[in-house]
Amino acid sequence: MARVPSAVMNTVHLIRRVPRALTRRYRSRRPVPTAVALVPQAHPWTRALGLVAVVVLGAWLGLLVVGNVRVPVGPMNTTMTLRPSITGGTKINISPLGALQLDSHIAPVRLDVNVDQLDPERSQALVDHPERLSGLQDEVTRDITRGTADLAVRSCIAVVTGATALGLVVYRRPRRALAAGGLALTLLAASGGTAYATWNADSVLEPRFSGLLSSAPSLVGDARSIVTEFDVYQKELARLVTNVTKLYDATSTLPAYRPDPTTIRVLHVSDIHLNPASWKIIASLVEQYRVDVIVDSGDTMDHGSAAENGFLDPIEDLGAPYVWVRGNHDSLVTQRYLERMKNVHVLDDGRAETVAGLRFAGIGDPQFTPDRSRPTGAEQSQELAGARLASALRDQRTAGTPVDVAVAHEPSAAREVDGTVPLVLAGHIHHEKTEVMRYGTRLRVEGSTGGSGLRAIEGEYPDPIETSILYFDRDTRRLQAWDSIELGGLGLTTAEVSRHLPEENQPGATPSPSPSPATSATPSATSP
């Protein structure tokens, strides 16, 4: 066998090693397979909700930090701000008097107007030159228009900046951050469009005032001025600014409330239930609102015993005539005690009396249930009592002495007079309610002016003290407006006054016809 030279063998071995080396090098460059972790991906809806949360939170933070403008409105320095809200509307904060809330629009944003302070120079100019007050409304309108435009621009910048910045912090991706800012701007534009579409210029006709109760009438005004003078939102806000200016200018006392002399003011109370604090509240309201007559729709007592009669003695010193009907917690002993008191007018069995220019008729509750029992036939007895009252009202109308206001304790009895009287007052259910019944009679149910008495401590939260001021035209003796007054219950110090107008007194409405007689004089009995 021939021997192969060693040089040739070395060359062969070298050639064999080259592919192996290349193979090893190629393998070394390939990624080494590792265990792959199975991380669940978020659902698209979850990611979308997360983005919306970032947008909303970022926009809110932006509005909170830079989304407000300081605007001089007449003699006042104010701050206007947009705030996220479920119900929308406008809130005017008047420190230290309280706040005025208007249902101006329905959108997820609320306009807050904070009255910061009264500018001394501009205020003094108005005091020195009262003739300038006549042009104050136009000035205020221009100031508000300019401030609203500035607020819109600043709010757009605030929501875009806030949402973009928060998106950058959360996602750390410029594209996602810019998407958040764009979505925030879109939401703000949609909210603004919704507010514009639902704008209610007449919302100031029915404001809700919270804060110092004694200042509410001066700010809200009286019934006649509301019907005749309140036209558009800008003018009403100007009027508000004018009134606030006068309030701040009075250093010692709040300005006196001067109601329209053609307005009869009725204070409606009910279900006092032996709460002694009610007499002080009623006396205060009589003085502040210059009340002409007080109407009590029953349940002044709790057990109707003779021992409780002394509780009624402050009625003689309330400063206004007192019209009363018996409730199911008031006994005939209670009724006879009140009949002997001066300035008290007890109504029962459809008896009618004219008090303070209005003709009232009422009937006492046919049941006496101080233990809160419900005897068999209770509902039928209420309907029969209401039928007797309706018959008496028809007799009064036939005799040429029509009744203006009927009074009963339970709403089920009050409903039977539908079509025989313009207005009927009731109580019993411990929360206020108003409705126009089938034949045109308005039923006004009052809440508990005693905060449900001792029952206030039975629940988790105390019941509020509720009452109302009813405004009647002295010529037509028809209801023009009413103020619902709600005070915080036991241990609370809150107060809210809300103005309400009947539909026929809304701007542009046609006067409603008189109640039409019901088709049936005898109610049908229903099971309890």
GROMACS .gro file of N, CA, C and O in nm, residues 269-282 296 298-315 322 324 328-331 334 337-338 368 370 409 430 447-457 465 490:
model
  236
  269VAL      N    1  -9.732   7.455   5.714
  269VAL     CA    2  -9.660   7.365   5.804
  269VAL      C    3  -9.745   7.240   5.824
  269VAL      O    4  -9.866   7.240   5.800
  270SER      N    5  -9.681   7.133   5.868
  270SER     CA    6  -9.755   7.008   5.891
  270SER      C    7  -9.671   6.913   5.973
  270SER      O    8  -9.547   6.923   5.975
  271ASP      N    9  -9.737   6.823   6.043
  271ASP     CA   10  -9.672   6.712   6.113
  271ASP      C   11  -9.557   6.761   6.201
  271ASP      O   12  -9.444   6.715   6.192
  272ILE      N   13  -9.589   6.854   6.291
  272ILE     CA   14  -9.489   6.906   6.384
  272ILE      C   15  -9.452   6.801   6.489
  272ILE      O   16  -9.337   6.792   6.532
  273HIS      N   17  -9.550   6.722   6.533
  273HIS     CA   18  -9.525   6.609   6.624
  273HIS      C   19  -9.447   6.648   6.748
  273HIS      O   20  -9.343   6.589   6.782
  274LEU      N   21  -9.495   6.753   6.816
  274LEU     CA   22  -9.442   6.792   6.947
  274LEU      C   23  -9.296   6.833   6.945
  274LEU      O   24  -9.227   6.821   7.046
  275ASN      N   25  -9.247   6.882   6.834
  275ASN     CA   26  -9.109   6.930   6.830
  275ASN      C   27  -9.107   7.077   6.870
  275ASN      O   28  -9.151   7.163   6.793
  276PRO      N   29  -9.056   7.112   6.988
  276PRO     CA   30  -9.061   7.253   7.033
  276PRO      C   31  -8.977   7.346   6.948
  276PRO      O   32  -9.003   7.466   6.944
  277ALA      N   33  -8.875   7.293   6.878
  277ALA     CA   34  -8.792   7.379   6.793
  277ALA      C   35  -8.872   7.435   6.676
  277ALA      O   36  -8.834   7.537   6.617
  278SER      N   37  -8.981   7.370   6.641
  278SER     CA   38  -9.060   7.415   6.525
  278SER      C   39  -9.117   7.554   6.547
  278SER      O   40  -9.126   7.633   6.452
  279TRP      N   41  -9.157   7.587   6.670
  279TRP     CA   42  -9.218   7.718   6.694
  279TRP      C   43  -9.118   7.830   6.668
  279TRP      O   44  -9.154   7.934   6.611
  280LYS      N   45  -8.992   7.811   6.704
  280LYS     CA   46  -8.892   7.915   6.678
  280LYS      C   47  -8.867   7.930   6.528
  280LYS      O   48  -8.849   8.041   6.478
  281ILE      N   49  -8.865   7.819   6.459
  281ILE     CA   50  -8.844   7.824   6.314
  281ILE      C   51  -8.962   7.895   6.247
  281ILE      O   52  -8.943   7.981   6.160
  282ILE      N   53  -9.083   7.860   6.288
  282ILE     CA   54  -9.202   7.922   6.229
  282ILE      C   55  -9.204   8.072   6.257
  282ILE      O   56  -9.231   8.153   6.168
  296ASP      N   57 -10.174   7.498   5.908
  296ASP     CA   58 -10.123   7.374   5.967
  296ASP      C   59 -10.215   7.260   5.925
  296ASP      O   60 -10.333   7.258   5.962
  298GLY      N   61 -10.220   6.952   6.018
  298GLY     CA   62 -10.245   6.847   6.115
  298GLY      C   63 -10.124   6.773   6.168
  298GLY      O   64 -10.010   6.793   6.125
  299ASP      N   65 -10.151   6.686   6.266
  299ASP     CA   66 -10.049   6.612   6.343
  299ASP      C   67  -9.953   6.706   6.412
  299ASP      O   68  -9.832   6.687   6.414
  300THR      N   69 -10.011   6.810   6.474
  300THR     CA   70  -9.931   6.900   6.556
  300THR      C   71  -9.887   6.828   6.683
  300THR      O   72  -9.777   6.851   6.734
  301MET      N   73  -9.972   6.740   6.735
  301MET     CA   74  -9.942   6.664   6.856
  301MET      C   75  -9.889   6.525   6.820
  301MET      O   76  -9.878   6.492   6.700
  302ASP      N   77  -9.863   6.446   6.922
  302ASP     CA   78  -9.817   6.310   6.899
  302ASP      C   79  -9.914   6.207   6.955
  302ASP      O   80  -9.934   6.101   6.895
  303HIS      N   81  -9.975   6.238   7.073
  303HIS     CA   82 -10.070   6.145   7.134
  303HIS      C   83 -10.206   6.209   7.159
  303HIS      O   84 -10.300   6.140   7.197
  304GLY      N   85 -10.215   6.341   7.142
  304GLY     CA   86 -10.343   6.408   7.158
  304GLY      C   87 -10.396   6.413   7.300
  304GLY      O   88 -10.515   6.436   7.320
  305SER      N   89 -10.311   6.396   7.397
  305SER     CA   90 -10.357   6.395   7.536
  305SER      C   91 -10.366   6.539   7.589
  305SER      O   92 -10.302   6.631   7.537
  306ALA      N   93 -10.446   6.555   7.697
  306ALA     CA   94 -10.462   6.687   7.757
  306ALA      C   95 -10.331   6.738   7.814
  306ALA      O   96 -10.306   6.859   7.818
  307ALA      N   97 -10.243   6.648   7.855
  307ALA     CA   98 -10.114   6.688   7.910
  307ALA      C   99 -10.026   6.757   7.806
  307ALA      O  100  -9.936   6.832   7.841
  308GLU      N  101 -10.055   6.732   7.680
  308GLU     CA  102  -9.973   6.792   7.574
  308GLU      C  103 -10.023   6.930   7.533
  308GLU      O  104  -9.956   6.999   7.455
  309ASN      N  105 -10.137   6.972   7.581
  309ASN     CA  106 -10.198   7.096   7.532
  309ASN      C  107 -10.109   7.219   7.554
  309ASN      O  108 -10.113   7.313   7.475
  310GLY      N  109 -10.031   7.220   7.660
  310GLY     CA  110  -9.943   7.333   7.685
  310GLY      C  111  -9.843   7.356   7.573
  310GLY      O  112  -9.792   7.468   7.556
  311PHE      N  113  -9.815   7.253   7.496
  311PHE     CA  114  -9.723   7.266   7.384
  311PHE      C  115  -9.775   7.364   7.280
  311PHE      O  116  -9.697   7.424   7.205
  312LEU      N  117  -9.907   7.383   7.274
  312LEU     CA  118  -9.969   7.468   7.172
  312LEU      C  119  -9.969   7.616   7.208
  312LEU      O  120 -10.001   7.700   7.122
  313ASP      N  121  -9.934   7.653   7.329
  313ASP     CA  122  -9.945   7.792   7.374
  313ASP      C  123  -9.864   7.891   7.290
  313ASP      O  124  -9.908   8.005   7.270
  314PRO      N  125  -9.746   7.856   7.238
  314PRO     CA  126  -9.671   7.956   7.157
  314PRO      C  127  -9.742   7.999   7.029
  314PRO      O  128  -9.701   8.097   6.968
  315ILE      N  129  -9.847   7.929   6.987
  315ILE     CA  130  -9.916   7.965   6.863
  315ILE      C  131  -9.968   8.108   6.869
  315ILE      O  132  -9.967   8.181   6.768
  322TYR      N  133 -10.356   8.166   6.250
  322TYR     CA  134 -10.319   8.024   6.243
  322TYR      C  135 -10.443   7.943   6.202
  322TYR      O  136 -10.542   7.936   6.276
  324TRP      N  137 -10.594   7.575   6.113
  324TRP     CA  138 -10.555   7.440   6.158
  324TRP      C  139 -10.665   7.339   6.125
  324TRP      O  140 -10.785   7.368   6.138
  328ASN      N  141 -10.437   6.271   6.235
  328ASN     CA  142 -10.470   6.146   6.303
  328ASN      C  143 -10.398   6.131   6.437
  328ASN      O  144 -10.429   6.040   6.515
  329HIS      N  145 -10.304   6.219   6.469
  329HIS     CA  146 -10.240   6.221   6.601
  329HIS      C  147 -10.298   6.331   6.690
  329HIS      O  148 -10.252   6.349   6.803
  330ASP      N  149 -10.396   6.405   6.639
  330ASP     CA  150 -10.461   6.512   6.715
  330ASP      C  151 -10.599   6.465   6.758
  330ASP      O  152 -10.677   6.415   6.677
  331SER      N  153 -10.630   6.485   6.884
  331SER     CA  154 -10.760   6.440   6.937
  331SER      C  155 -10.860   6.555   6.937
  331SER      O  156 -10.825   6.671   6.911
  334THR      N  157 -10.751   6.812   7.177
  334THR     CA  158 -10.660   6.908   7.116
  334THR      C  159 -10.737   7.013   7.038
  334THR      O  160 -10.709   7.134   7.048
  337TYR      N  161 -10.913   7.269   7.259
  337TYR     CA  162 -10.815   7.360   7.322
  337TYR      C  163 -10.776   7.470   7.224
  337TYR      O  164 -10.765   7.588   7.261
  338LEU      N  165 -10.753   7.434   7.096
  338LEU     CA  166 -10.716   7.533   6.997
  338LEU      C  167 -10.832   7.627   6.964
  338LEU      O  168 -10.810   7.745   6.935
  368PHE      N  169 -10.839   5.871   6.461
  368PHE     CA  170 -10.749   5.912   6.569
  368PHE      C  171 -10.665   5.790   6.604
  368PHE      O  172 -10.711   5.697   6.672
  370PRO      N  173 -10.308   5.758   6.746
  370PRO     CA  174 -10.178   5.801   6.799
  370PRO      C  175 -10.078   5.687   6.809
  370PRO      O  176  -9.957   5.711   6.816
  409HIS      N  177 -10.581   6.653   5.614
  409HIS     CA  178 -10.455   6.598   5.665
  409HIS      C  179 -10.397   6.494   5.571
  409HIS      O  180 -10.282   6.505   5.529
  430HIS      N  181  -9.494   6.294   5.554
  430HIS     CA  182  -9.363   6.338   5.602
  430HIS      C  183  -9.262   6.364   5.491
  430HIS      O  184  -9.141   6.361   5.515
  447GLY      N  185  -9.400   6.835   5.387
  447GLY     CA  186  -9.322   6.742   5.468
  447GLY      C  187  -9.344   6.770   5.616
  447GLY      O  188  -9.435   6.843   5.656
  448SER      N  189  -9.260   6.713   5.699
  448SER     CA  190  -9.275   6.728   5.844
  448SER      C  191  -9.198   6.851   5.891
  448SER      O  192  -9.075   6.856   5.884
  449THR      N  193  -9.273   6.950   5.940
  449THR     CA  194  -9.211   7.071   5.993
  449THR      C  195  -9.148   7.044   6.129
  449THR      O  196  -9.069   7.127   6.179
  450GLY      N  197  -9.177   6.933   6.187
  450GLY     CA  198  -9.113   6.894   6.313
  450GLY      C  199  -9.001   6.793   6.293
  450GLY      O  200  -8.950   6.737   6.390
  451GLY      N  201  -8.964   6.766   6.168
  451GLY     CA  202  -8.860   6.665   6.144
  451GLY      C  203  -8.903   6.529   6.195
  451GLY      O  204  -8.821   6.452   6.246
  452SER      N  205  -9.034   6.498   6.186
  452SER     CA  206  -9.095   6.373   6.234
  452SER      C  207  -9.093   6.360   6.385
  452SER      O  208  -9.116   6.252   6.439
  453GLY      N  209  -9.065   6.469   6.457
  453GLY     CA  210  -9.068   6.463   6.603
  453GLY      C  211  -8.965   6.368   6.660
  453GLY      O  212  -8.850   6.362   6.616
  454LEU      N  213  -9.007   6.288   6.758
  454LEU     CA  214  -8.916   6.192   6.821
  454LEU      C  215  -8.876   6.081   6.724
  454LEU      O  216  -8.776   6.012   6.747
  455ARG      N  217  -8.952   6.063   6.616
  455ARG     CA  218  -8.915   5.960   6.519
  455ARG      C  219  -8.785   5.994   6.446
  455ARG      O  220  -8.729   5.912   6.374
  456ALA      N  221  -8.739   6.119   6.462
  456ALA     CA  222  -8.617   6.161   6.393
  456ALA      C  223  -8.496   6.080   6.437
  456ALA      O  224  -8.399   6.068   6.363
  457ILE      N  225  -8.501   6.023   6.557
  457ILE     CA  226  -8.386   5.948   6.608
  457ILE      C  227  -8.398   5.799   6.581
  457ILE      O  228  -8.310   5.722   6.620
  465ILE      N  229  -8.638   6.907   5.843
  465ILE     CA  230  -8.751   6.991   5.878
  465ILE      C  231  -8.794   7.061   5.749
  465ILE      O  232  -8.715   7.132   5.687
  490LEU      N  233  -8.220   6.681   6.318
  490LEU     CA  234  -8.163   6.685   6.451
  490LEU      C  235  -8.010   6.686   6.445
  490LEU      O  236  -7.947   6.596   6.389
   0.00000   0.00000   0.00000
